[in-house]
């Protein structure tokens, strides 16, 4: 709103408050010397923040230092005072004593240290080249020309560089696996473990473990990584001791569950904090292949498929999902097509995690009568080739001879189909080839 300009009021005499002109040296009414500069006030009053000192009307600020104490007044920061979060719970670092907080079950939504720290100004010595770290600079994977900065972005085109787990490929002996972030997820929450070893009689054995982090849980990527490593290590230790592969698979799933449960027991400084944090969780599926036996084990909805080299023989799915859809089909309430078309189809009923209802590892053993390939995968693949027949059509004919190539082809099929989820695929030949047996 516009306002009309107003004429400024005339100054007044400090002694008698009579109006004076701007050029006057003395007051015309009392003779006061207008050239004298008035002394500043002796105190600087402090205003209260809440407008009241009554108990219960806000935070009680510290009392001022007594007059004449000679000590400089203490500086008080907002962090020095107790506070609560939006739910009325004490802020981290200001919790009441044990007698007041026992059994509260409150989880704080902020870590004890900040998530990000202010960036320091670059060291001028490094900018000048003195003391610069040795080693070749990382080159951008997009433009192949720019240097990658410390934050993982290209200084030339600005392209974010892939993280270590965004795309992982591994081949060891006769088994190979590929894991990819997909096209829609911001990180890869899948993980795998592959290896090969020998049984006590020298018979070769190959193994693959694939884990899919539950995205609605806290730290699903950590859960899948911990589970896959624990299960793979357990199998590589148990099989050479002579443990039956099916029993070894059971023990591997139990070890994986314990590893995921342990993540929920870590101190608060090692966890991601959220207002409604839940326990880390993942699914698991695995296979062990020996020259005469194929063993599978799982908890969740990741799968194992058998695809014979002779494509005149039918392929088969060797696992049953722990999912809402599978329960509906098993109960005869829906057909498989109806169940998997439902929006609740992928709700899992079994997983690894501290909040799982009960750990029920599923294991099964098979004795195929012909050579073929074993495909271990997450739903990131089978969403695009759900039935055994559909999957058999996209598995390369030489999958048993070229497992890494075949795993790449299958991951590529999922990405070409839309890549809506993380996708992980492991391929093992059956029977396990006798050459190259040894520890992975």
Coordinates of C-alpha atoms in Angstrom, one line a residue:
X1 CA 0.0 0.0 0.0
X2 CA 1.4 3.5 -0.9
X3 CA 1.8 6.2 1.7
X4 CA 2.2 9.9 1.4
X5 CA 5.7 11.2 2.5
X6 CA 5.7 12.9 5.9
X7 CA 7.8 15.8 7.2
X8 CA 10.4 14.8 9.7
X9 CA 9.9 16.1 13.3
X10 CA 12.3 18.8 14.6
X11 CA 15.0 17.6 17.1
X12 CA 14.5 18.3 20.8
X13 CA 16.8 19.6 23.5
X14 CA 18.1 16.7 25.7
X15 CA 17.6 18.9 28.8
X16 CA 14.2 20.6 28.4
X17 CA 12.8 18.8 25.4
X18 CA 12.1 22.1 23.6
X19 CA 12.3 22.0 19.8
X20 CA 15.7 23.2 18.4
X21 CA 16.9 23.9 14.9
X22 CA 19.5 21.6 13.3
X23 CA 22.2 24.3 13.3
X24 CA 21.7 25.6 16.9
X25 CA 24.7 25.3 19.2
X26 CA 22.7 26.1 22.4
X27 CA 19.1 25.6 23.4
X28 CA 17.1 28.9 23.1
X29 CA 14.9 27.9 26.2
X30 CA 17.4 26.6 28.8
X31 CA 20.9 27.4 27.2
X32 CA 21.9 23.7 27.2
X33 CA 25.1 23.1 25.2
X34 CA 23.9 21.0 22.2
X35 CA 27.5 20.1 21.1
X36 CA 28.0 17.7 24.1
X37 CA 27.6 14.0 23.2
X38 CA 25.4 12.2 25.7
X39 CA 26.9 9.3 27.6
X40 CA 25.7 5.8 26.6
X41 CA 23.4 3.9 29.0
X42 CA 25.1 1.8 31.6
X43 CA 23.2 -1.4 31.0
X44 CA 21.9 -3.4 28.0
X45 CA 18.6 -5.0 29.1
X46 CA 18.0 -8.7 28.0
X47 CA 14.6 -9.5 26.7
X48 CA 13.0 -12.8 27.6
X49 CA 12.2 -15.2 24.7
X50 CA 8.9 -16.5 26.0
X51 CA 7.5 -13.3 27.6
X52 CA 7.0 -14.9 31.0
X53 CA 9.1 -16.2 33.9
X54 CA 6.3 -18.3 35.3
X55 CA 6.9 -22.0 35.6
X56 CA 5.5 -24.0 32.7
X57 CA 5.5 -21.0 30.3
X58 CA 8.3 -22.1 28.2
X59 CA 12.0 -23.0 28.7
X60 CA 13.5 -21.5 31.9
X61 CA 16.7 -19.7 30.8
X62 CA 19.7 -19.6 33.1
X63 CA 19.7 -16.8 35.7
X64 CA 22.1 -13.9 35.0
X65 CA 25.4 -13.6 36.9
X66 CA 25.0 -11.7 40.2
X67 CA 25.9 -8.0 39.9
X68 CA 29.4 -7.2 41.0
X69 CA 30.7 -10.8 40.8
X70 CA 33.5 -9.7 38.5
X71 CA 33.1 -12.7 36.3
X72 CA 32.1 -12.4 32.7
X73 CA 28.5 -13.4 32.0
X74 CA 28.3 -17.0 30.7
X75 CA 27.3 -17.4 27.1
X76 CA 24.3 -19.8 26.7
X77 CA 23.5 -21.6 23.5
X78 CA 20.2 -23.2 22.5
X79 CA 22.0 -26.6 22.5
X80 CA 22.7 -26.1 26.2
X81 CA 19.0 -26.4 27.1
X82 CA 16.9 -29.5 27.2
X83 CA 14.4 -30.0 24.4
X84 CA 12.0 -32.4 22.9
X85 CA 11.3 -33.5 19.3
X86 CA 7.9 -33.1 17.7
X87 CA 6.6 -36.2 19.4
X88 CA 7.5 -34.9 22.9
X89 CA 10.5 -37.3 23.3
X90 CA 13.8 -36.0 24.6
X91 CA 16.3 -35.0 21.9
X92 CA 19.4 -37.1 21.4
X93 CA 22.0 -36.1 23.9
X94 CA 19.4 -34.7 26.3
X95 CA 17.7 -37.8 27.5
X96 CA 16.5 -38.1 31.1
X97 CA 18.1 -40.5 33.6
X98 CA 17.7 -44.2 33.3
X99 CA 14.9 -44.2 35.7
X100 CA 12.9 -41.9 33.4
X101 CA 13.7 -43.5 30.1
X102 CA 13.6 -47.2 30.8
X103 CA 11.2 -49.0 28.6
X104 CA 10.2 -46.0 26.6
X105 CA 11.2 -47.7 23.3
X106 CA 11.8 -44.3 21.6
X107 CA 14.0 -44.2 18.6
X108 CA 15.6 -40.9 17.7
X109 CA 15.3 -39.6 14.2
X110 CA 18.8 -38.0 14.1
X111 CA 22.2 -39.5 14.7
X112 CA 24.5 -38.1 17.3
X113 CA 26.7 -36.6 14.6
X114 CA 25.5 -34.6 11.6
X115 CA 24.8 -36.5 8.4
X116 CA 26.9 -34.0 6.4
X117 CA 29.8 -31.8 7.4
X118 CA 30.7 -28.5 5.8
X119 CA 33.2 -28.8 3.1
X120 CA 36.6 -27.3 3.8
X121 CA 38.2 -24.8 1.4
X122 CA 40.7 -26.6 -0.9
X123 CA 44.3 -26.7 0.4
X124 CA 46.2 -24.1 -1.7
X125 CA 49.2 -26.4 -1.7
X126 CA 47.2 -29.1 -3.4
X127 CA 45.8 -26.6 -5.8
X128 CA 49.3 -25.5 -6.8
X129 CA 50.3 -29.1 -7.3
X130 CA 52.5 -29.6 -4.3
X131 CA 51.7 -32.6 -2.2
X132 CA 49.0 -33.8 -4.6
X133 CA 48.0 -37.4 -4.1
X134 CA 49.7 -39.8 -6.5
X135 CA 47.9 -42.1 -8.9
X136 CA 45.9 -41.7 -12.1
X137 CA 42.7 -39.7 -11.9
X138 CA 39.4 -41.6 -12.4
X139 CA 37.9 -41.0 -15.9
X140 CA 34.1 -40.4 -16.3
X141 CA 32.3 -43.5 -17.6
X142 CA 29.9 -41.3 -19.6
X143 CA 32.0 -38.8 -21.6
X144 CA 35.3 -40.7 -21.1
X145 CA 37.1 -37.4 -20.9
X146 CA 36.3 -35.6 -17.7
X147 CA 38.0 -36.2 -14.3
X148 CA 35.8 -37.5 -11.5
X149 CA 35.8 -35.3 -8.4
X150 CA 35.7 -36.5 -4.8
X151 CA 31.9 -36.5 -4.7
X152 CA 31.7 -39.0 -7.6
X153 CA 30.6 -36.5 -10.3
X154 CA 32.4 -35.8 -13.6
X155 CA 34.0 -32.3 -13.7
X156 CA 33.3 -32.2 -17.5
X157 CA 29.8 -33.4 -18.0
X158 CA 28.5 -33.6 -14.5
X159 CA 27.4 -37.2 -14.8
X160 CA 27.2 -39.2 -11.5
X161 CA 29.5 -42.1 -11.6
X162 CA 28.2 -45.6 -10.7
X163 CA 28.7 -46.8 -7.2
X164 CA 30.5 -50.0 -6.5
X165 CA 27.4 -52.1 -6.1
X166 CA 25.4 -50.5 -9.0
X167 CA 26.7 -53.2 -11.3
X168 CA 28.7 -56.2 -10.1
X169 CA 30.0 -59.2 -12.1
X170 CA 31.9 -62.1 -10.7
X171 CA 33.0 -65.5 -12.1
X172 CA 34.7 -68.2 -10.1
X173 CA 35.4 -71.6 -11.5
X174 CA 32.2 -72.9 -13.2
X175 CA 29.8 -70.4 -11.6
X176 CA 29.1 -66.7 -12.4
X177 CA 26.7 -64.0 -11.3
X178 CA 25.7 -60.5 -12.3
X179 CA 23.9 -57.9 -10.2
X180 CA 22.6 -54.6 -11.5
X181 CA 20.8 -51.6 -9.8
X182 CA 18.2 -51.5 -12.6
X183 CA 16.7 -48.4 -14.2
X184 CA 14.3 -47.2 -11.5
X185 CA 16.0 -47.7 -8.1
X186 CA 18.5 -45.3 -6.6
X187 CA 20.7 -48.0 -5.2
X188 CA 21.3 -51.8 -5.6
X189 CA 19.8 -53.6 -2.6
X190 CA 20.7 -57.1 -4.0
X191 CA 23.8 -59.0 -3.2
X192 CA 25.3 -62.4 -4.1
X193 CA 28.0 -64.8 -3.2
X194 CA 29.5 -67.4 -5.6
X195 CA 32.2 -70.0 -5.1
X196 CA 33.5 -73.5 -5.8
X197 CA 35.2 -76.0 -3.6
X198 CA 35.7 -79.8 -3.3
X199 CA 34.0 -82.4 -1.1
X200 CA 36.2 -84.6 1.1
X201 CA 36.5 -87.2 -1.7
X202 CA 37.6 -84.6 -4.2
X203 CA 34.3 -84.2 -5.9
X204 CA 33.8 -80.7 -7.1
X205 CA 31.0 -78.5 -5.8
X206 CA 29.8 -75.1 -7.0
X207 CA 27.5 -72.8 -5.1
X208 CA 25.6 -69.5 -5.5
X209 CA 23.7 -67.4 -2.9
X210 CA 21.4 -64.5 -4.0
X211 CA 19.8 -62.1 -1.5
X212 CA 17.2 -59.4 -2.2
X213 CA 16.9 -56.6 0.4
X214 CA 13.4 -55.7 1.5
X215 CA 13.0 -52.1 0.4
X216 CA 10.5 -51.2 3.1
X217 CA 13.0 -52.2 5.8
X218 CA 15.9 -50.2 7.2
X219 CA 19.3 -50.8 5.5
X220 CA 18.1 -53.4 3.0
X221 CA 21.4 -53.2 1.1
X222 CA 23.4 -54.0 4.3
X223 CA 21.1 -56.9 5.1
X224 CA 21.5 -58.6 1.7
X225 CA 25.2 -58.1 1.8
X226 CA 25.6 -59.6 5.3
X227 CA 23.3 -62.5 4.5
X228 CA 25.0 -63.5 1.2
X229 CA 28.5 -63.3 2.7
X230 CA 27.5 -65.3 5.8
X231 CA 25.7 -68.0 3.8
X232 CA 28.5 -68.3 1.2
X233 CA 31.2 -68.6 3.9
X234 CA 29.2 -71.2 5.7
X235 CA 28.8 -73.4 2.6
X236 CA 32.5 -73.1 1.7
X237 CA 33.4 -74.2 5.2
X238 CA 30.8 -77.0 5.6
X239 CA 31.0 -78.8 2.3
X240 CA 34.8 -79.7 2.5
X241 CA 34.1 -81.1 6.0
X242 CA 31.7 -83.7 4.5
X243 CA 28.5 -82.0 5.6
X244 CA 25.6 -83.2 3.3
X245 CA 24.9 -80.4 0.8
X246 CA 21.2 -80.1 2.0
X247 CA 22.2 -79.9 5.6
X248 CA 24.9 -77.4 4.7
X249 CA 22.3 -75.3 2.9
X250 CA 20.1 -75.3 6.0
X251 CA 23.0 -74.2 8.1
X252 CA 23.9 -71.5 5.6
X253 CA 20.4 -69.9 5.8
X254 CA 20.5 -70.0 9.6
X255 CA 23.9 -68.2 9.5
X256 CA 22.5 -65.7 7.1
X257 CA 19.6 -65.0 9.4
X258 CA 21.9 -64.5 12.4
X259 CA 24.0 -62.1 10.4
X260 CA 20.9 -60.0 9.5
X261 CA 19.6 -60.1 13.0
X262 CA 22.9 -58.8 14.3
X263 CA 22.4 -55.6 12.2
X264 CA 19.4 -54.7 14.3
X265 CA 21.6 -55.0 17.5
X266 CA 24.2 -52.5 16.4
X267 CA 24.6 -49.3 18.4
X268 CA 22.7 -46.2 17.3
X269 CA 25.7 -44.6 15.9
X270 CA 26.0 -47.3 13.2
X271 CA 22.3 -47.3 12.2
X272 CA 20.3 -45.1 9.9
X273 CA 17.8 -43.3 12.0
X274 CA 14.2 -42.7 10.9
X275 CA 11.0 -41.8 12.8
X276 CA 9.7 -45.3 12.3
X277 CA 12.7 -47.4 11.9
X278 CA 12.3 -51.2 11.5
X279 CA 14.8 -54.0 11.4
X280 CA 17.0 -54.7 8.4
X281 CA 15.6 -57.6 6.3
X282 CA 16.2 -59.5 3.0
X283 CA 15.2 -62.7 1.2
X284 CA 17.7 -65.5 0.3
X285 CA 17.9 -68.2 -2.2
X286 CA 20.8 -70.5 -3.0
X287 CA 21.9 -73.6 -4.9
X288 CA 24.7 -76.1 -4.5
X289 CA 25.7 -78.3 -7.5
X290 CA 27.8 -81.5 -7.4
X291 CA 28.2 -84.0 -10.2
X292 CA 25.2 -86.0 -9.1
X293 CA 23.1 -83.7 -6.8
X294 CA 21.4 -80.3 -7.0
X295 CA 20.4 -78.7 -3.7
X296 CA 18.4 -75.5 -3.3
X297 CA 17.4 -73.5 -0.3
X298 CA 15.4 -70.3 0.2
X299 CA 13.4 -68.0 2.4
X300 CA 11.3 -65.4 0.5
X301 CA 10.4 -65.0 -3.1
X302 CA 13.7 -65.2 -5.0
X303 CA 13.8 -68.3 -7.2
X304 CA 15.9 -71.2 -8.7
X305 CA 15.1 -72.5 -12.2
X306 CA 16.4 -75.7 -13.9
X307 CA 17.0 -75.3 -17.7
X308 CA 18.2 -78.5 -19.4
X309 CA 20.7 -78.2 -22.2
X310 CA 18.4 -80.3 -24.4
X311 CA 15.6 -77.9 -24.9
X312 CA 13.2 -80.6 -26.0
X313 CA 13.0 -81.4 -22.3
X314 CA 10.9 -79.0 -20.2
X315 CA 12.5 -76.5 -17.7
X316 CA 11.3 -76.3 -14.2
X317 CA 11.0 -74.0 -11.2
X318 CA 12.6 -75.6 -8.1
X319 CA 11.4 -73.2 -5.4
X320 CA 8.0 -72.0 -4.0
X321 CA 7.6 -68.4 -3.1
X322 CA 7.0 -67.2 0.5
X323 CA 4.4 -64.7 -0.8
X324 CA 0.7 -63.8 -0.6
X325 CA 0.1 -65.0 -4.1
X326 CA 1.7 -68.4 -3.5
X327 CA -0.5 -68.8 -0.4
X328 CA -3.6 -68.0 -2.3
X329 CA -2.7 -70.6 -5.0
X330 CA -1.8 -73.2 -2.5
X331 CA -5.1 -72.7 -0.6
X332 CA -7.0 -73.1 -3.9
X333 CA -8.5 -69.6 -3.5
X334 CA -7.1 -68.3 -6.8
X335 CA -5.5 -69.5 -9.9
X336 CA -1.8 -68.6 -10.4
X337 CA -2.7 -66.1 -13.1
X338 CA -5.3 -64.4 -10.8
X339 CA -3.0 -64.4 -7.8
X340 CA 0.0 -62.8 -9.5
X341 CA -2.2 -60.2 -11.2
X342 CA -3.3 -59.0 -7.7
X343 CA -1.6 -55.9 -6.3
X344 CA -0.8 -58.0 -3.2
X345 CA 1.0 -60.7 -5.1
X346 CA 4.5 -59.7 -4.1
X347 CA 3.8 -59.2 -0.4
X348 CA 6.3 -61.7 1.2
X349 CA 5.4 -64.0 4.1
X350 CA 8.9 -65.1 4.8
X351 CA 12.2 -63.2 5.2
X352 CA 15.4 -62.9 7.2
X353 CA 15.4 -60.2 9.8
X354 CA 15.0 -59.6 13.5
X355 CA 11.3 -58.8 13.0
X356 CA 10.5 -62.0 11.0
X357 CA 7.8 -64.1 12.6
X358 CA 9.7 -67.4 12.5
X359 CA 12.7 -68.6 10.6
X360 CA 11.6 -71.5 8.4
X361 CA 14.4 -72.4 5.9
X362 CA 13.2 -74.4 2.9
X363 CA 15.6 -76.9 1.3
X364 CA 15.2 -79.5 -1.4
X365 CA 17.4 -81.8 -3.4
X366 CA 17.2 -83.0 -7.0
X367 CA 19.0 -85.5 -9.2
X368 CA 18.6 -84.3 -12.8
X369 CA 19.1 -87.0 -15.4
X370 CA 20.7 -84.8 -18.0
X371 CA 23.1 -81.7 -18.1
X372 CA 21.7 -78.2 -17.9
X373 CA 22.0 -74.9 -16.2
X374 CA 20.8 -73.8 -12.8
X375 CA 19.5 -70.2 -12.7
X376 CA 19.4 -68.5 -9.3
X377 CA 17.7 -65.1 -9.4
X378 CA 15.7 -62.3 -7.7
X379 CA 12.3 -61.2 -8.8
X380 CA 14.0 -58.4 -10.7
X381 CA 14.4 -61.1 -13.4
X382 CA 11.5 -63.4 -13.0
X383 CA 9.1 -60.4 -13.1
X384 CA 9.9 -60.4 -16.8
X385 CA 9.9 -64.2 -17.3
X386 CA 7.8 -65.7 -14.6
X387 CA 7.1 -69.2 -15.7
X388 CA 9.8 -71.8 -16.2
X389 CA 8.9 -72.0 -19.9
X390 CA 9.3 -68.2 -20.4
X391 CA 12.6 -68.2 -18.6
X392 CA 13.8 -71.2 -20.6
X393 CA 13.2 -69.3 -23.8
X394 CA 15.6 -66.5 -22.8
X395 CA 18.4 -68.6 -21.3
X396 CA 21.2 -69.0 -24.0
X397 CA 21.6 -72.5 -25.3
X398 CA 25.3 -72.5 -24.1
X399 CA 24.5 -71.3 -20.6
X400 CA 26.3 -74.3 -19.0
X401 CA 29.4 -73.6 -20.9
X402 CA 29.3 -69.7 -20.6
X403 CA 27.7 -68.9 -17.3
X404 CA 28.9 -65.3 -17.1
X405 CA 27.7 -64.5 -20.6
X406 CA 24.4 -66.1 -19.8
X407 CA 24.0 -64.1 -16.6
X408 CA 24.7 -60.9 -18.5
X409 CA 22.1 -61.8 -21.1
X410 CA 19.4 -62.5 -18.4
X411 CA 20.2 -59.2 -16.6
X412 CA 20.0 -57.4 -20.0
X413 CA 16.6 -59.0 -20.6
X414 CA 15.3 -57.5 -17.3
X415 CA 16.7 -54.1 -18.2
X416 CA 15.2 -54.2 -21.7
X417 CA 11.9 -55.0 -20.1
X418 CA 11.9 -51.9 -18.0
X419 CA 14.4 -52.6 -15.1
X420 CA 11.8 -51.6 -12.5
X421 CA 13.8 -53.5 -9.8
X422 CA 17.3 -54.5 -8.9
X423 CA 18.2 -57.6 -10.8
X424 CA 20.6 -60.4 -9.8
X425 CA 21.3 -63.6 -11.6
X426 CA 23.7 -66.5 -10.9
X427 CA 24.2 -69.3 -13.4
X428 CA 25.7 -72.7 -12.5
X429 CA 26.3 -75.6 -14.9
X430 CA 25.0 -79.1 -14.0
X431 CA 26.7 -81.3 -13.4
X432 CA 29.6 -79.4 -11.8
X433 CA 32.6 -79.8 -14.1
X434 CA 35.4 -81.9 -12.6
X435 CA 38.2 -79.6 -13.7
X436 CA 39.3 -76.6 -11.7
X437 CA 38.0 -77.6 -8.3
X438 CA 39.3 -75.7 -5.4
X439 CA 38.5 -73.1 -2.8
X440 CA 37.0 -69.8 -4.0

